[in-house]
Coordinates of C-alpha atoms and ligand atoms in Angstrom, one line a residue:
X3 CA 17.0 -26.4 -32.0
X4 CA 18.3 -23.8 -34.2
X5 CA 21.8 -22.2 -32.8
X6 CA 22.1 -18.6 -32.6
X7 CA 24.7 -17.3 -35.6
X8 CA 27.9 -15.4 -35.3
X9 CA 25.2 -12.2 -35.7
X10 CA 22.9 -12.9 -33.4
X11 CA 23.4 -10.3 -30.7
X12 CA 24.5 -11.4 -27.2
X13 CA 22.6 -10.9 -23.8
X14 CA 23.6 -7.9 -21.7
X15 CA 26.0 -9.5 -18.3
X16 CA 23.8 -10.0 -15.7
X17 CA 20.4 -9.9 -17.4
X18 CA 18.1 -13.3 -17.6
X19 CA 16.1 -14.7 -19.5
X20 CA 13.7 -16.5 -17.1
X21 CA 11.4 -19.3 -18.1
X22 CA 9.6 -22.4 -17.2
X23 CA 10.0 -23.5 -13.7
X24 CA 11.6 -21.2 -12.8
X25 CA 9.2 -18.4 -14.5
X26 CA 6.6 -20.1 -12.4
X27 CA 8.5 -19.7 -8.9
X28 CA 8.8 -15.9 -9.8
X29 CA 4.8 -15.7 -10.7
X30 CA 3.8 -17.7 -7.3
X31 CA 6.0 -15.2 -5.3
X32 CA 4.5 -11.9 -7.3
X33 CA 0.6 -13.7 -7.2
X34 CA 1.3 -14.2 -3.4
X35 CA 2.4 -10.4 -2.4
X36 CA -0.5 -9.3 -4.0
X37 CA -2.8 -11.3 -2.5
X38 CA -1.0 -10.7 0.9
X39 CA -0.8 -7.1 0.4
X40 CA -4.5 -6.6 0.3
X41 CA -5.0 -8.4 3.1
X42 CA -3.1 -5.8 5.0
X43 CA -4.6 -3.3 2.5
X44 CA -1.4 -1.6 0.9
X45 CA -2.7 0.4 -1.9
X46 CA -0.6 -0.8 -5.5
X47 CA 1.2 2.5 -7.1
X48 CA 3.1 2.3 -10.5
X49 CA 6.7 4.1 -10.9
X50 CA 8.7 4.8 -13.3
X51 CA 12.3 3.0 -13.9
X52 CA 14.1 5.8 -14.4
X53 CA 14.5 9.2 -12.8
X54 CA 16.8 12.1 -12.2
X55 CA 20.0 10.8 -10.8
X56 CA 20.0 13.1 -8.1
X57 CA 16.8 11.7 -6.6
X58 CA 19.0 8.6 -5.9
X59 CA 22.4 10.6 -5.5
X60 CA 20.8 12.9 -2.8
X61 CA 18.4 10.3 -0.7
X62 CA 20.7 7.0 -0.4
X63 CA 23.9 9.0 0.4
X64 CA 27.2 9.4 -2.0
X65 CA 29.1 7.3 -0.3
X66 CA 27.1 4.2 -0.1
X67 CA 27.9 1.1 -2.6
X68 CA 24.8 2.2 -4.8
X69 CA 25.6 5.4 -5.3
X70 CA 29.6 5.2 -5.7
X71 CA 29.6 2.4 -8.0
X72 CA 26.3 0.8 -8.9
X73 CA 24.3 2.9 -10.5
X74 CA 23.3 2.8 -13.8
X75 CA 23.2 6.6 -15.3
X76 CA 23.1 8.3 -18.6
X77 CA 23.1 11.4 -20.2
X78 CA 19.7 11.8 -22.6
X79 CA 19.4 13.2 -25.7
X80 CA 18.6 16.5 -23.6
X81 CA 21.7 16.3 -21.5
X82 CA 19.6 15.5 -18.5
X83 CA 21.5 12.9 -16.3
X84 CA 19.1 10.0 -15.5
X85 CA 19.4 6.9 -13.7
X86 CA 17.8 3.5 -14.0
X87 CA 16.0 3.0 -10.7
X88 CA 18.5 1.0 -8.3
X89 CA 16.2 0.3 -5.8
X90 CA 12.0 1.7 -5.1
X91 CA 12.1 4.0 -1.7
X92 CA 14.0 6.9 -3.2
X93 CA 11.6 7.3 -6.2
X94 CA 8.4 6.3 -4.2
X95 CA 9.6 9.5 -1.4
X96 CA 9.9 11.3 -4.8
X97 CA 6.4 10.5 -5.8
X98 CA 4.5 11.5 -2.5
X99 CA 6.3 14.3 -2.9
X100 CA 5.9 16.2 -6.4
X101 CA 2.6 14.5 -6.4
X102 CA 0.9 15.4 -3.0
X103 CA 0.3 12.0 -1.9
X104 CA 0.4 14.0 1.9
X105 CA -3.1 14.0 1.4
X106 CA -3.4 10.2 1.9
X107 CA -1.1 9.9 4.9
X108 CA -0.8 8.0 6.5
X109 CA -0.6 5.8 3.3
X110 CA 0.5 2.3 2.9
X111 CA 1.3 1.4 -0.5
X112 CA 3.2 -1.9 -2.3
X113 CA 4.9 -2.5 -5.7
X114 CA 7.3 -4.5 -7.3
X115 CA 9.7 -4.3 -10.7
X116 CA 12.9 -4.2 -12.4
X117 CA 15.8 -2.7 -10.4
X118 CA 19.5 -2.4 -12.2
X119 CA 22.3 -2.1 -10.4
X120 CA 26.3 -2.6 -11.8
X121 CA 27.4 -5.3 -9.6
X122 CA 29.2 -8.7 -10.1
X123 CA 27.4 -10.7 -11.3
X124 CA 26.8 -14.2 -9.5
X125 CA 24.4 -16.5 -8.1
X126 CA 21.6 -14.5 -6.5
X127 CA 22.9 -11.1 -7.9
X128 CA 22.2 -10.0 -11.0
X129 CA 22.1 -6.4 -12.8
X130 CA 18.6 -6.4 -14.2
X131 CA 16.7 -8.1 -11.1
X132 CA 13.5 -7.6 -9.3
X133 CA 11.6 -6.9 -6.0
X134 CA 8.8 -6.3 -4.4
X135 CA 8.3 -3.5 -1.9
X136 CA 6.0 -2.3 0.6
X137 CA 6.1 0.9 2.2
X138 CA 3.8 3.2 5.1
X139 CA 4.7 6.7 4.6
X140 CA 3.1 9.6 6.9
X141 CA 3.2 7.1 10.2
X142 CA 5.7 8.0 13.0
X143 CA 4.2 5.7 15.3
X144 CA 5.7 2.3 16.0
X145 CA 2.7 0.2 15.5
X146 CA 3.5 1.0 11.5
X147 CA 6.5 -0.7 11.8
X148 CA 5.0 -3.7 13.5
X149 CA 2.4 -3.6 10.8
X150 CA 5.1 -3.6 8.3
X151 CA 6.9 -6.7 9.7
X152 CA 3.5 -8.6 10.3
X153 CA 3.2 -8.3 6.7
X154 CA 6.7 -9.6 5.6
X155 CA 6.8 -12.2 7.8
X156 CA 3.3 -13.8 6.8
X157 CA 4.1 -13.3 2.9
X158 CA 7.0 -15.4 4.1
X159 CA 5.1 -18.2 5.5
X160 CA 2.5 -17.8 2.8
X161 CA 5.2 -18.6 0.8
X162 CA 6.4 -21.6 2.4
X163 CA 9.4 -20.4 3.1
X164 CA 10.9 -22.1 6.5
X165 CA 14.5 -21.4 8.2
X166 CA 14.5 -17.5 7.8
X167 CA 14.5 -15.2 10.7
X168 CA 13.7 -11.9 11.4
X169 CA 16.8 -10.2 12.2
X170 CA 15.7 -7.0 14.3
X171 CA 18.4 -3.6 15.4
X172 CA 17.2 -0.2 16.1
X173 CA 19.9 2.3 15.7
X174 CA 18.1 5.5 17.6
X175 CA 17.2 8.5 16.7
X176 CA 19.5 11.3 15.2
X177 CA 21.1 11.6 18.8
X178 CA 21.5 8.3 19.7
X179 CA 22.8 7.7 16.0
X180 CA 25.5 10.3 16.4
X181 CA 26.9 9.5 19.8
X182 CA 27.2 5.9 18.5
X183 CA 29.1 6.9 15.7
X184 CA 31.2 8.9 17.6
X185 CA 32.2 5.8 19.3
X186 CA 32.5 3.5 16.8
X187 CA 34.9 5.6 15.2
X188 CA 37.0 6.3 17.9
X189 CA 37.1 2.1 18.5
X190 CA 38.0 1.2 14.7
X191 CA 40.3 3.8 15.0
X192 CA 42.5 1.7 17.0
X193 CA 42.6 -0.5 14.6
X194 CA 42.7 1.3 11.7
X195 CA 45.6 -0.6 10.2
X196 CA 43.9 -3.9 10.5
X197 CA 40.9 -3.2 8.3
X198 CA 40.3 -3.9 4.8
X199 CA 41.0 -0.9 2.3
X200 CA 37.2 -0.1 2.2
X201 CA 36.6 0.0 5.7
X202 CA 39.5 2.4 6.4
X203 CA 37.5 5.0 3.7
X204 CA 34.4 3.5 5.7
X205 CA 35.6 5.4 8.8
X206 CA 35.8 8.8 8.2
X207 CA 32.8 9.3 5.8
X208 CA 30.0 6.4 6.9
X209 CA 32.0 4.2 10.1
X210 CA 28.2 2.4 10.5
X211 CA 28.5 0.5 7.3
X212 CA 32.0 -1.2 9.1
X213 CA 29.6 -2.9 11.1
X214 CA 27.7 -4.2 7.6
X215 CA 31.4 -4.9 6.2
X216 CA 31.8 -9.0 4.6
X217 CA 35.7 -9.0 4.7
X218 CA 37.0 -11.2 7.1
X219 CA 39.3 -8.7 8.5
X220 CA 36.8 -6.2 9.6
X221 CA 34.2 -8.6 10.8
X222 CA 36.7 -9.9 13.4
X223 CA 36.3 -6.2 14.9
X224 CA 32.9 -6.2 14.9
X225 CA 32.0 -8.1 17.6
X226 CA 33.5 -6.1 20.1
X227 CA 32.5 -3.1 18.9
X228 CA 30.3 -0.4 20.6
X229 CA 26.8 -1.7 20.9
X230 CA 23.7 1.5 20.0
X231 CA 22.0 0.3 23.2
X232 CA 24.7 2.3 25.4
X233 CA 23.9 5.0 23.4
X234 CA 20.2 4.9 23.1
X235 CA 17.8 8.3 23.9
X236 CA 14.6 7.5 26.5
X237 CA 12.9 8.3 23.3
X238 CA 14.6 6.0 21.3
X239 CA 14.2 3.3 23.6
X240 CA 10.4 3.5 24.4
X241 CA 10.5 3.7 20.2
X242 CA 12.6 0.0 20.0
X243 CA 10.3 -1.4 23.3
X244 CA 6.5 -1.2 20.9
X245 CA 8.3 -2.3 17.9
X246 CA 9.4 -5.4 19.6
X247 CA 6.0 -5.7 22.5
X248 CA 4.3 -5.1 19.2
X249 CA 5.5 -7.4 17.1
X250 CA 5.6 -10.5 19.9
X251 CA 1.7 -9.3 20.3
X252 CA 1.1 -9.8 16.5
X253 CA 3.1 -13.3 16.7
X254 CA 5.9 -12.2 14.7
X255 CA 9.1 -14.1 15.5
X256 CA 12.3 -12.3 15.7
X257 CA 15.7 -11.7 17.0
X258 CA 18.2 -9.3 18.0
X259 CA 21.1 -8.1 16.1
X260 CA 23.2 -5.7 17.6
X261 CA 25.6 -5.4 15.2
X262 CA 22.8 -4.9 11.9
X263 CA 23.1 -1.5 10.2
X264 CA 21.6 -1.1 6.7
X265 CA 23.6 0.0 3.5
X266 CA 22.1 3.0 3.2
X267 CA 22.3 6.4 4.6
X268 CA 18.8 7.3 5.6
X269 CA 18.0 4.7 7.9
X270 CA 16.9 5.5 11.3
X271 CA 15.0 3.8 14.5
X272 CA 14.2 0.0 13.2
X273 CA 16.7 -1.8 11.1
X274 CA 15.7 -5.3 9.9
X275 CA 16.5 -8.4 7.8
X276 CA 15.2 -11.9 7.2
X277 CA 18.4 -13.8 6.9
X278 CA 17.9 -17.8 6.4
X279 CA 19.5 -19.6 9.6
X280 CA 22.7 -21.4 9.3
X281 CA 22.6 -24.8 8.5
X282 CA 18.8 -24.5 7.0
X283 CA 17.6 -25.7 3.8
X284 CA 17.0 -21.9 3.0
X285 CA 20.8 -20.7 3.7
X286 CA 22.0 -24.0 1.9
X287 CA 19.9 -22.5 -1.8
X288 CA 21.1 -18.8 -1.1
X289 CA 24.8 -19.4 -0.4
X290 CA 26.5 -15.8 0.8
X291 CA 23.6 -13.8 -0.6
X292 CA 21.9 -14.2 2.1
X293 CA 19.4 -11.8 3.1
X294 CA 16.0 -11.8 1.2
X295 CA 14.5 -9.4 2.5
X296 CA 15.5 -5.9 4.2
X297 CA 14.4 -2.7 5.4
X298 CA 13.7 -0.1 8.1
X299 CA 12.8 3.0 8.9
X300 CA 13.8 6.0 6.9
X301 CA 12.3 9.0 8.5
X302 CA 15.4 11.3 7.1
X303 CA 14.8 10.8 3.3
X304 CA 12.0 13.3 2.7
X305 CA 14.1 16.4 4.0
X306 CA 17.3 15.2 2.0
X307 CA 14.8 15.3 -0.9
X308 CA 13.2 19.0 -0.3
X309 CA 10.5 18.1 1.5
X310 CA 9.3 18.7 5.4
X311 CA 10.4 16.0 7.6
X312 CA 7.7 13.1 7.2
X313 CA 8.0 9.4 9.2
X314 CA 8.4 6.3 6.8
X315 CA 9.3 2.7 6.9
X316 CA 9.5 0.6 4.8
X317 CA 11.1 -2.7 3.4
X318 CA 12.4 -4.6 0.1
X319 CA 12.8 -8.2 -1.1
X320 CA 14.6 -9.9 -4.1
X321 CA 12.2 -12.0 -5.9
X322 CA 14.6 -13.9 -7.5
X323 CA 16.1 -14.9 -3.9
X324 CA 12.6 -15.8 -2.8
X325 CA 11.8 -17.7 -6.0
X326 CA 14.7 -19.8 -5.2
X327 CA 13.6 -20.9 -2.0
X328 CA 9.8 -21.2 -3.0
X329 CA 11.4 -24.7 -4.7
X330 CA 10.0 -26.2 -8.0
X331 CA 6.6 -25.2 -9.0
X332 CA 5.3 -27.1 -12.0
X333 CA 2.7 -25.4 -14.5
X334 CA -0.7 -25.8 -13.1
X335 CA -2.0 -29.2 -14.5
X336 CA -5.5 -27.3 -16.8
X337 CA -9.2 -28.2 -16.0
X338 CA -10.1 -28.9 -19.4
X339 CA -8.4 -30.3 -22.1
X340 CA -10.8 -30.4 -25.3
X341 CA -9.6 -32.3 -28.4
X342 CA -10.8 -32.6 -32.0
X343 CA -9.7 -35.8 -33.8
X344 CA -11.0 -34.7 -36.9
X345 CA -10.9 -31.5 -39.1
X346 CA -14.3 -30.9 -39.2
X347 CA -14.3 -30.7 -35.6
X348 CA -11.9 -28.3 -34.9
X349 CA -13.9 -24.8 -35.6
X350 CA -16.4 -26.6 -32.6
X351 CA -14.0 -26.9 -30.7
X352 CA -12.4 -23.6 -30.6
X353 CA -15.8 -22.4 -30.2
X354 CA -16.4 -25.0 -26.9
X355 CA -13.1 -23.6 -25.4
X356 CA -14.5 -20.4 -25.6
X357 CA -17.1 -21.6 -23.4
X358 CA -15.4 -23.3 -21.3
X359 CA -13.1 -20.6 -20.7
X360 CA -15.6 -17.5 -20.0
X361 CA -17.1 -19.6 -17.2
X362 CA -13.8 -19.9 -15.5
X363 CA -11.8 -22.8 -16.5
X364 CA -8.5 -23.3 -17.9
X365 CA -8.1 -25.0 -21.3
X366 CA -6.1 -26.2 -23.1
X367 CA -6.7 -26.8 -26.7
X368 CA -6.0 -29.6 -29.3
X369 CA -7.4 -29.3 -32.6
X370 CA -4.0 -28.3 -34.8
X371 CA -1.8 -30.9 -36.3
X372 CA -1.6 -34.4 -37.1
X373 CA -5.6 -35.4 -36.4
X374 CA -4.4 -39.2 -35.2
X375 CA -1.7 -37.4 -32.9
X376 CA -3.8 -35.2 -30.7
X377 CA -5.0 -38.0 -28.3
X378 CA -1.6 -39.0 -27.6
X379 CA -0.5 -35.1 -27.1
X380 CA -3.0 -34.3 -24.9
X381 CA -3.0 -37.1 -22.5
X382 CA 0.8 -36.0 -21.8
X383 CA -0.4 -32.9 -19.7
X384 CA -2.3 -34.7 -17.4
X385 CA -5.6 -32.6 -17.5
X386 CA -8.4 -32.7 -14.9
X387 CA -11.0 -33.2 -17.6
X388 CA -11.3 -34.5 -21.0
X389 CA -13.4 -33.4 -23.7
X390 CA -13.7 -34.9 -26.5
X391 CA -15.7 -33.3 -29.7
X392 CA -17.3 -35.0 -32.3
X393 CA -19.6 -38.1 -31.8
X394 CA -19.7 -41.6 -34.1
X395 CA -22.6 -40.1 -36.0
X396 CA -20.8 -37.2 -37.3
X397 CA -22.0 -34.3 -35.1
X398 CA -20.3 -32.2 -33.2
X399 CA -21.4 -33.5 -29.8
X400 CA -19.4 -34.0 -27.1
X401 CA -18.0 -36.9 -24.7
X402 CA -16.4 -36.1 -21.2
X403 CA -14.3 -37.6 -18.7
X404 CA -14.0 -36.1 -16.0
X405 CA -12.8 -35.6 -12.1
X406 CA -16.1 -35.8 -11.0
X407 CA -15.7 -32.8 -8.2
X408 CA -19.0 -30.6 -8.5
X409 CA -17.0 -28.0 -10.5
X410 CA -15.5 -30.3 -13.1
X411 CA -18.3 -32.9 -12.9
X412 CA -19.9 -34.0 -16.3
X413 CA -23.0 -32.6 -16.4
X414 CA -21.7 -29.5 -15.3
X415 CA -19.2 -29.0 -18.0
X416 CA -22.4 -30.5 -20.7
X417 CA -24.4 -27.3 -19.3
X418 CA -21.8 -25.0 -19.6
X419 CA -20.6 -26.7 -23.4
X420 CA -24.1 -26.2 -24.6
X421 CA -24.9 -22.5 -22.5
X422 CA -25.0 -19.4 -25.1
X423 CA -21.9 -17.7 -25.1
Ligands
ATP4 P1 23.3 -7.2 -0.5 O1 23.9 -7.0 0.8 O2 23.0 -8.7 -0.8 O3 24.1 -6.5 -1.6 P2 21.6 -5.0 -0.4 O4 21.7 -4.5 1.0 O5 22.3 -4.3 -1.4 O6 21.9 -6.6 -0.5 P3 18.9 -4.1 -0.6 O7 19.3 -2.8 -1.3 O8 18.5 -4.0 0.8 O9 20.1 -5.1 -0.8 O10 17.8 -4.9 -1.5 C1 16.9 -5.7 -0.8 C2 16.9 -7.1 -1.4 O11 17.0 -7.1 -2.8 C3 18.1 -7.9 -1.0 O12 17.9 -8.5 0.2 C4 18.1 -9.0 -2.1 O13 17.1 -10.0 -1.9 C5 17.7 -8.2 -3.3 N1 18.9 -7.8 -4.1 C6 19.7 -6.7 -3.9 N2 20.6 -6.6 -4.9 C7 20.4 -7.6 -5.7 C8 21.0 -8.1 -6.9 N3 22.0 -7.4 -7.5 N4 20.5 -9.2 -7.5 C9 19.5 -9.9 -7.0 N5 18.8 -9.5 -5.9 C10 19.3 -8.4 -5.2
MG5 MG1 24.2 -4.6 -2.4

């Protein structure tokens, strides 16, 4: 192994390098969204990584973590401030809108990418990580959000992901919203003193995100604090009754949590997390950072962003968060592994691989190196078939061992070895 010198340059804090097993995790949980996501037919979109800072600034709020002190913003060589994408929904509501995606609503559509955010770093929080997201803009009605959640939580056992549950608030409509902040900041104002240094800011500009507070001081207030359900609109109510009849119809597990706000400012209506349960395998992997998976409904952003008011929920996860509890995933053991023990074979062989691999099987190939050593080296990955080039007589025929399953039988693979290419 050749060190790095005194010159070679250093990673950036927080970025990662990721490979082998765990490279693998991250592909099986990326190859499973996509297949899941067309099951429920979410359309893929592209976005860029970075936009105007004020697409982020104006749509998650100024006073949330993000926006205060996470971001990731720069001046270009224009003197335009931009801002590495911390997260997918504000760019995605940018999208629809200075691209007229109106015409497709309701429209559900998926993606998944870098995100950078200036946090500590520490196990399970990075600055350069990754999610996929899924989101149904256009839909007002709650059987979007049921929809939404049917999809999470099968991903989730597609997956094999056991021990997380579906964590479920609403927190009303604008009304409801208000008159429960109202109270909440009249009950934390009792006890102002008591709460950490955050919290006390947390009161006069965004008293909600108390209730989302991880310092021990303010989390033994939270638990008696005003619940939204005393606050709740008819509307609001019948709203939070056909998420939840909807999702028990569609077999989707989940439980209430009065006390579960979101981060961000534009949440409205349904509020949701899949937290691992204490004491599970899953919550033993994640440590504190705990939730995998988050979202809601955000039916507020499009105005803060210029355009009309337009229904949207949507939801986020951490793929490295998932990847860790997706467990070890080994490289695929190859269908074919096709070796040439002499020179003269190795030409035939590259062209057999070729073969091989057009008609759908993975190969790996031996024909560099020490001649006498390739056996050895090839056995050591454990293929599901062996083919071997060159024949006693000098030709370039073939002999094959192989798991004699219909798809990698021997005369199959002889057929396709000897088809045109
Ligand atoms: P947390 O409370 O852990 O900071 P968050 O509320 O900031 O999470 P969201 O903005 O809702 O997280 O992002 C959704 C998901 O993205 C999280 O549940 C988590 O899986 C993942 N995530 C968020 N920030 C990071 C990070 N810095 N590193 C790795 N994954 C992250
Ligand atoms: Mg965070």
């Amino acid at each position: 192994m050749t060190k790095p010198s005194t010159t070679t340059p250093r990673p950036i804090r927080g970025t990662q390098d990721i490979f082998g097993a765990e490279a693998e995790a991250f592909a099986f949980v990326v190859e499973t969204f996509e297949r899941v996501r067309r099951l429920y037919r979410f359309r893929r979109v592209e976005m860029p990584v970075f936009e105007r800072t004020e697409v982020f600034a104006r749509s998650i709020g100024e006073t949330t973590d993000i926006v205060s002190k996470e971001m990731y913003s720069f001046e270009d060589r224009g003197g335009e401030s931009l801002t590495l994408r911390p997260e997918f929904t504000a760019g995605i509501a940018r999208a629809y809108l200075t691209n007229g995606w109106q015409q497709y609503a309701p429209v559900k559509i998926a993606t998944h990418g870098p995100l950078f955010r200036y946090e500590r770093p520490q196990k399970g929080r990075y600055r350069q990580f990754h999610q996929i997201d899924a989101e149904i803009i256009g839909a007002a009605e709650p059987q979007a959000d049921v929809e939404l959640l049917a999809f999470a939580d099968q991903l989730l056992r597609e997956l094999g992901i056991e021990g997380v549950t579906l964590h479920l608030n609403t927190l009303g409509d604008g009304d409801s919203r208000e008159a429960w902040r109202a109270a909440l900041v009249e009950y934390f104002r009792a006890v102002r003193g008591d709460l950490s240094e955050d919290s006390q800011e947390r009161l006069e500009k965004n008293p909600l995100r108390i209730l989302d507070s991880k310092d021990p001081r303010d989390i033994a207030f939270v638990a008696d604090a005003p619940k939204i359900d005393q606050f709740l609109s008819d509307d609001a109510r019948t709203f939070f009754d056909a998420v939840t009849g909807g999702l028990d119809a569609a077999g989707v597990k989940w439980q209430r949590a009065e006390s579960l706000v979101r981060g961000l400012d534009y949440y409205r209506h349904t509020a949701f997390e899949f937290v691992p349960a204490n004491g599970s395998a899953a919550a033993a992997a994640l440590g504190s950072q705990s939730t995998v998976l988050g979202g809601g409904r955000y039916d507020g952003l499009m105005e803060s962003l210029g355009g009309s008011a337009t229904p949207a929920v949507g939801w986020a996860a951490g793929i490295e968060r998932l990847a860790m509890l997706v467990g070890e995933r080994g490289a695929d053991r190859p269908d074919i592994a096709i070796v040439s023990e002499h020179r003269a074979f190795d030409d035939s062989a590259m062209q057999y691989a070729a073969r091989f691999r057009a008609a759908g099987y993975s190969v790996e190939l031996f024909a560099t190196g020490n001649p006498r050593k390739r056996y050895d080296k090839m056995l050591r990955i454990d293929p599901r078939a062996i083919v071997k080039v060159g024949l006693p007589d000098g030709s370039d025929g073939l002999s094959i061992k192989a798991e004699e399953d219909g798809r990698l039988s021997s005369d199959r693979l002889q057929d396709v070895a000897t088809s045109p290419l």
